[in-house]
Coordinates of C-alpha atoms and ligand atoms in Angstrom, one line a residue:
M52 CA -17.0 5.8 4.6
G53 CA -19.5 4.9 1.9
D54 CA -18.9 5.5 -1.8
A55 CA -19.8 9.2 -1.8
S56 CA -17.7 10.2 1.1
V57 CA -14.4 9.8 -0.7
K58 CA -14.1 13.0 -2.6
T59 CA -10.3 13.3 -2.9
A60 CA -8.0 10.3 -3.1
L61 CA -4.4 9.5 -3.9
V62 CA -2.9 6.2 -5.1
M63 CA 0.8 5.7 -4.9
G64 CA 2.0 2.9 -7.3
A65 CA -0.7 3.8 -9.8
T66 CA 1.0 2.0 -12.6
G67 CA 1.4 -1.3 -10.6
G68 CA -0.9 -4.3 -11.0
I69 CA -3.0 -3.7 -7.9
G70 CA -2.5 0.1 -7.9
A71 CA -3.9 0.5 -11.4
A72 CA -7.0 -1.5 -10.4
F73 CA -7.5 0.8 -7.4
V74 CA -7.4 3.8 -9.8
E75 CA -10.1 2.2 -12.0
R76 CA -12.3 1.3 -9.0
L77 CA -12.0 4.7 -7.5
L78 CA -12.9 6.5 -10.8
A79 CA -16.0 4.4 -11.0
R80 CA -17.3 5.9 -7.7
D81 CA -19.9 8.6 -8.0
G82 CA -18.7 10.9 -5.4
L83 CA -15.0 11.0 -6.4
E84 CA -14.0 14.6 -7.4
R85 CA -10.1 14.4 -7.5
L86 CA -7.7 11.5 -7.9
H87 CA -3.9 12.0 -7.5
C88 CA -2.0 9.2 -9.3
C89 CA 1.6 8.8 -8.2
S90 CA 4.2 6.6 -9.8
R91 CA 7.9 6.5 -10.7
S92 CA 7.2 7.5 -14.3
G93 CA 4.5 10.1 -13.5
A94 CA 2.5 8.5 -16.4
S95 CA -1.2 9.3 -16.4
P96 CA -3.2 6.0 -16.4
T97 CA -6.3 7.7 -18.0
D98 CA -7.4 11.0 -19.5
D99 CA -10.2 11.3 -16.9
S100 CA -10.3 15.0 -16.0
R101 CA -10.5 14.2 -12.3
V102 CA -6.9 12.7 -12.4
T103 CA -3.7 14.6 -11.7
S104 CA -0.5 12.6 -12.1
H105 CA 2.7 13.1 -10.1
V106 CA 6.2 11.6 -10.1
A107 CA 6.9 9.9 -6.8
D108 CA 10.0 7.6 -6.6
Y109 CA 11.5 6.1 -3.5
D110 CA 14.9 6.3 -5.2
K111 CA 14.5 10.1 -5.3
P112 CA 13.2 11.2 -1.8
E113 CA 13.0 14.8 -3.0
T114 CA 10.0 13.7 -5.2
I115 CA 8.2 12.5 -2.0
D116 CA 8.9 15.8 -0.3
A117 CA 7.5 17.7 -3.3
L118 CA 4.4 15.5 -3.3
G119 CA 3.8 16.3 0.4
T120 CA 4.1 20.0 -0.3
A121 CA 1.7 19.8 -3.3
M122 CA -0.9 17.9 -1.2
K123 CA -0.7 20.2 1.8
S124 CA -4.1 21.8 1.4
E125 CA -5.8 18.9 -0.4
D126 CA -7.8 17.4 2.5
L127 CA -7.2 13.9 1.3
D128 CA -10.0 11.4 2.3
L129 CA -8.2 8.3 1.2
V130 CA -4.5 7.4 0.5
I131 CA -3.5 4.0 -0.8
I132 CA 0.1 3.0 -1.0
A133 CA 0.2 0.1 -3.5
T134 CA 4.0 -0.2 -4.0
G135 CA 6.1 -3.2 -3.1
L136 CA 9.0 -5.4 -4.1
L137 CA 9.4 -9.2 -3.9
H138 CA 11.6 -10.1 -6.8
A139 CA 13.4 -8.5 -9.8
G140 CA 13.8 -11.2 -12.3
D141 CA 17.2 -13.0 -12.0
D142 CA 18.6 -10.0 -10.1
L143 CA 16.7 -10.5 -6.8
G144 CA 14.4 -13.0 -5.3
P145 CA 12.9 -14.1 -1.9
E146 CA 15.5 -16.1 0.1
K147 CA 14.6 -19.8 0.7
A148 CA 17.4 -20.1 3.2
M149 CA 19.6 -18.0 5.5
R150 CA 22.7 -18.6 3.3
A151 CA 21.0 -16.5 0.6
L152 CA 20.9 -13.4 2.7
N153 CA 23.1 -10.4 1.5
S154 CA 23.2 -6.8 2.6
D155 CA 22.4 -5.2 -0.8
D156 CA 19.3 -7.2 -1.5
M157 CA 18.0 -6.7 2.1
H158 CA 18.5 -3.0 1.7
R159 CA 16.6 -3.0 -1.6
V160 CA 13.6 -4.9 -0.2
F161 CA 13.4 -2.8 2.9
H162 CA 13.8 0.4 0.8
V163 CA 10.7 -0.3 -1.3
N164 CA 8.5 -2.2 1.2
T165 CA 9.2 -0.2 4.4
F166 CA 11.3 3.0 4.0
G167 CA 9.4 4.3 1.0
P168 CA 5.9 3.9 2.5
A169 CA 7.2 5.3 5.8
L170 CA 8.3 8.5 3.9
M171 CA 4.9 8.6 2.3
M172 CA 3.3 8.6 5.7
K173 CA 5.5 11.5 6.8
A174 CA 4.6 13.4 3.6
L175 CA 0.9 12.7 3.4
L176 CA -0.6 12.1 6.9
P177 CA -0.5 15.9 7.5
A178 CA -2.6 16.4 4.3
M179 CA -5.5 14.1 5.4
S180 CA -8.9 15.7 6.0
R181 CA -9.2 16.4 9.6
D182 CA -12.8 16.6 10.8
E183 CA -14.2 13.5 9.2
K184 CA -13.2 9.9 8.6
S185 CA -10.0 9.6 6.5
V186 CA -8.0 6.5 5.7
F187 CA -4.3 6.0 4.9
A188 CA -3.8 2.4 3.8
A189 CA -0.6 0.7 2.7
L190 CA -0.4 -2.7 1.0
S191 CA 1.4 -5.1 3.3
A192 CA 1.2 -8.9 3.2
R193 CA 0.0 -11.8 5.4
V194 CA 3.6 -13.1 5.5
G195 CA 4.5 -10.0 7.5
S196 CA 2.7 -11.5 10.5
I197 CA 5.2 -12.9 12.9
S198 CA 2.7 -15.1 14.7
D199 CA 1.4 -16.5 11.4
N200 CA 4.9 -17.6 10.2
G201 CA 4.7 -21.3 10.1
I202 CA 6.9 -22.2 7.1
G203 CA 9.8 -19.8 7.2
G204 CA 11.7 -18.5 4.1
W205 CA 11.3 -15.1 2.3
Y206 CA 13.4 -13.5 5.1
S207 CA 13.7 -9.9 3.7
Y208 CA 10.2 -9.6 2.3
R209 CA 8.5 -11.0 5.5
S210 CA 10.6 -8.8 7.7
A211 CA 10.2 -5.7 5.6
K212 CA 6.4 -6.1 5.7
A213 CA 6.5 -6.8 9.5
A214 CA 8.5 -3.5 9.9
L215 CA 6.0 -1.7 7.6
N216 CA 3.2 -2.9 9.9
Q217 CA 5.1 -1.5 12.9
M218 CA 5.6 1.8 11.1
L219 CA 1.8 2.0 10.4
K220 CA 0.9 1.2 14.0
T221 CA 3.4 3.7 15.4
A222 CA 2.1 6.4 13.0
S223 CA -1.5 5.6 13.9
I224 CA -0.9 6.5 17.5
E225 CA 0.8 9.9 16.7
H226 CA -1.8 10.7 14.0
A227 CA -4.8 10.1 16.2
R228 CA -3.7 12.8 18.6
R229 CA -4.6 15.5 16.0
W230 CA -6.8 13.5 13.6
P231 CA -9.2 11.6 15.9
E232 CA -11.2 10.4 12.9
G233 CA -8.0 9.4 11.0
I234 CA -7.4 5.7 10.3
V235 CA -4.0 4.2 9.4
V236 CA -4.0 0.5 8.3
G237 CA -2.1 -2.2 6.4
L238 CA -3.9 -4.4 3.9
H239 CA -3.3 -7.9 2.6
P240 CA -4.7 -8.3 -0.9
G241 CA -4.8 -12.1 -1.1
T242 CA -2.7 -13.7 -3.9
V243 CA -3.3 -11.5 -6.9
D244 CA -2.4 -12.1 -10.5
T245 CA 0.3 -9.4 -11.0
G246 CA 4.0 -9.4 -12.0
L247 CA 4.9 -9.5 -8.3
S248 CA 3.2 -12.9 -7.7
E249 CA 3.8 -14.4 -11.2
P250 CA 6.8 -16.6 -10.4
F251 CA 5.0 -18.0 -7.3
Q252 CA 1.5 -18.8 -8.6
R253 CA 2.1 -22.6 -9.3
N254 CA 0.9 -23.8 -5.9
V255 CA -2.1 -21.4 -5.5
A256 CA -5.3 -23.4 -5.0
D257 CA -8.1 -23.1 -7.6
G258 CA -10.1 -20.0 -7.1
K259 CA -7.5 -18.4 -4.8
L260 CA -5.6 -16.3 -7.4
F261 CA -7.5 -13.1 -7.5
T262 CA -7.7 -10.6 -10.4
P263 CA -6.4 -7.1 -9.4
D264 CA -9.9 -5.8 -10.0
F265 CA -11.5 -8.2 -7.5
A266 CA -8.8 -7.6 -4.9
A267 CA -9.1 -3.8 -5.2
G268 CA -12.9 -3.9 -4.9
A269 CA -12.7 -6.2 -1.9
M270 CA -10.1 -4.0 -0.1
L271 CA -12.1 -0.8 -0.8
D272 CA -15.1 -2.5 0.8
V273 CA -13.0 -3.2 3.8
L274 CA -11.8 0.4 4.0
D275 CA -15.4 1.6 3.7
G276 CA -16.3 -0.4 6.8
L277 CA -13.5 0.8 9.1
S278 CA -13.9 3.1 12.1
S279 CA -11.4 4.9 14.2
S280 CA -11.1 2.0 16.6
D281 CA -9.5 0.0 13.7
T282 CA -6.6 2.3 13.3
G283 CA -3.1 0.7 13.5
K284 CA -4.3 -2.8 12.4
V285 CA -3.7 -4.9 9.3
F286 CA -6.7 -6.4 7.5
A287 CA -7.0 -9.0 4.8
W288 CA -9.0 -8.5 1.6
D289 CA -12.0 -10.2 3.3
G290 CA -11.9 -7.9 6.3
A291 CA -10.4 -10.4 8.7
P292 CA -7.7 -8.8 11.0
I293 CA -4.2 -10.2 10.6
P294 CA -2.4 -10.8 13.9
A295 CA 1.0 -9.1 14.4
Ligands
LIG1726 N1 0.3 -9.6 -5.9 C1 0.2 -10.3 -4.8 O1 -0.2 -11.6 -4.8 C2 0.4 -9.7 -3.4 C3 0.3 -10.5 -2.3 C4 0.5 -9.8 -1.0 C5 0.9 -8.5 -1.0 N2 1.0 -7.8 -2.1 C6 1.5 -6.4 -2.0 O2 0.6 -5.6 -2.8 C7 1.4 -4.4 -3.3 C8 1.2 -4.2 -4.8 O3 1.8 -5.3 -5.4 P1 1.4 -5.7 -7.0 O4 1.1 -7.2 -6.9 O5 0.5 -4.7 -7.6 O6 2.9 -5.6 -7.6 P2 3.4 -4.9 -8.9 O7 2.5 -5.0 -10.0 O8 4.8 -5.4 -9.1 O9 3.5 -3.4 -8.5 C9 4.5 -2.9 -7.7 C10 4.5 -1.4 -7.6 O10 5.6 -0.9 -6.8 C11 6.2 0.2 -7.4 N3 7.6 0.4 -7.1 C12 8.6 -0.6 -7.1 N4 9.7 0.0 -6.7 C13 9.5 1.3 -6.5 C14 10.3 2.5 -6.1 N5 11.6 2.4 -5.9 N6 9.7 3.7 -6.0 C15 8.4 3.8 -6.2 N7 7.5 2.8 -6.6 C16 8.1 1.6 -6.7 C17 6.0 -0.2 -8.9 O11 6.2 1.0 -9.7 P3 6.4 0.9 -11.3 O12 5.0 0.7 -11.8 O13 7.0 2.2 -11.6 O14 7.2 -0.3 -11.6 C18 4.6 -0.7 -8.9 O15 3.7 0.4 -8.9 C19 2.8 -4.6 -2.8 O16 3.0 -4.0 -1.6 C20 2.9 -6.2 -2.5 O17 3.9 -6.5 -1.6 C21 0.8 -8.3 -3.4

C-alpha cells in the first residue's frame, strides 16, 4: 500500500489505547487526506483539519447504520476496528475456569469483540475503494487461535476472538467477489500497555510489553505489505500469520 496510497482512512475505537495510537500514526503520513475517527463519545482526538469525528456505539446499532450511510461514497482505503473488551474492573473478567461462565458476561464479551465488529463490516465494506488495494482490519488476539490454545482459560474472550476471525474470513470471501483488490484481515497487536492489558502485565517478559505507538506502527507496516492473496487471514504485529 505504501504511505502515500492511503488517502482516506477510518479508525473505530479512536479513543482507546491502541486506536488513539493508530490515529496519531495515520495523521503523520504524508498522503493522508481524510481521517474518520469513530468512538462511543464522538470526541475528536485532535483539531487536525483532516479529521471528522463520528459517534459509533455497539450498544446503539443505529449509530453503526448511520455511519455506513455517511461513508457510502467515501472510497475508504483503510478501515481499522480497534475496539475490544477483556475486563471491566470488578464487574467482568476473563474466566480462569468453567465454573465462572455465565450468560450475561459471555453476551457482553461477544457483543464487543464479535458482534460489533461484524456490524462494522456490514456497514463499511461496501464503502471501500473498489479499483485499487483497500484494507479492512480488525484487532483480534493470538488467544483466538484454536490450534495455539495450549493453556486454556479466558473462555469468552478467546472464543469471541475466534468467532471474529471466522466473521472476517467469511466476509473476505464475499467481499472479494466485487472488490478483487479488497483485503479483510485480523491483527494481533502483541501485548500492549493499555487499560485492557493492565491487570495482566505482571508475567510479561522484559521488552515484550509494547507501547501503543510501537504496536500501531508495526501493524501499519504489516498492512502496507499485504496483497489480495492475504485476505481472510490473521497476522501478528511482526507480520507472522496466526493459525486458525
Ligand atoms: N492491549 C493488548 O495487550 C491487546 C492484546 C491483544 C489484543 N488486543 C486487542 O486490541 C484491541 C484494542 O485494545 P486496547 O488495548 O486498545 O484496549 P482499550 O484501550 O481498552 O480500548 C478498547 C476500545 O474498545 C472500545 N469499546 C469498548 N466497548 C465498546 C462498545 N460497546 N462500543 C464501541 N466501542 C467500544 C473502547 O471505547 P471507549 O474509548 O469509548 O471506552 C475503546 O476504544 C482490542 O480488540 C483488544 O482485544 C489488545
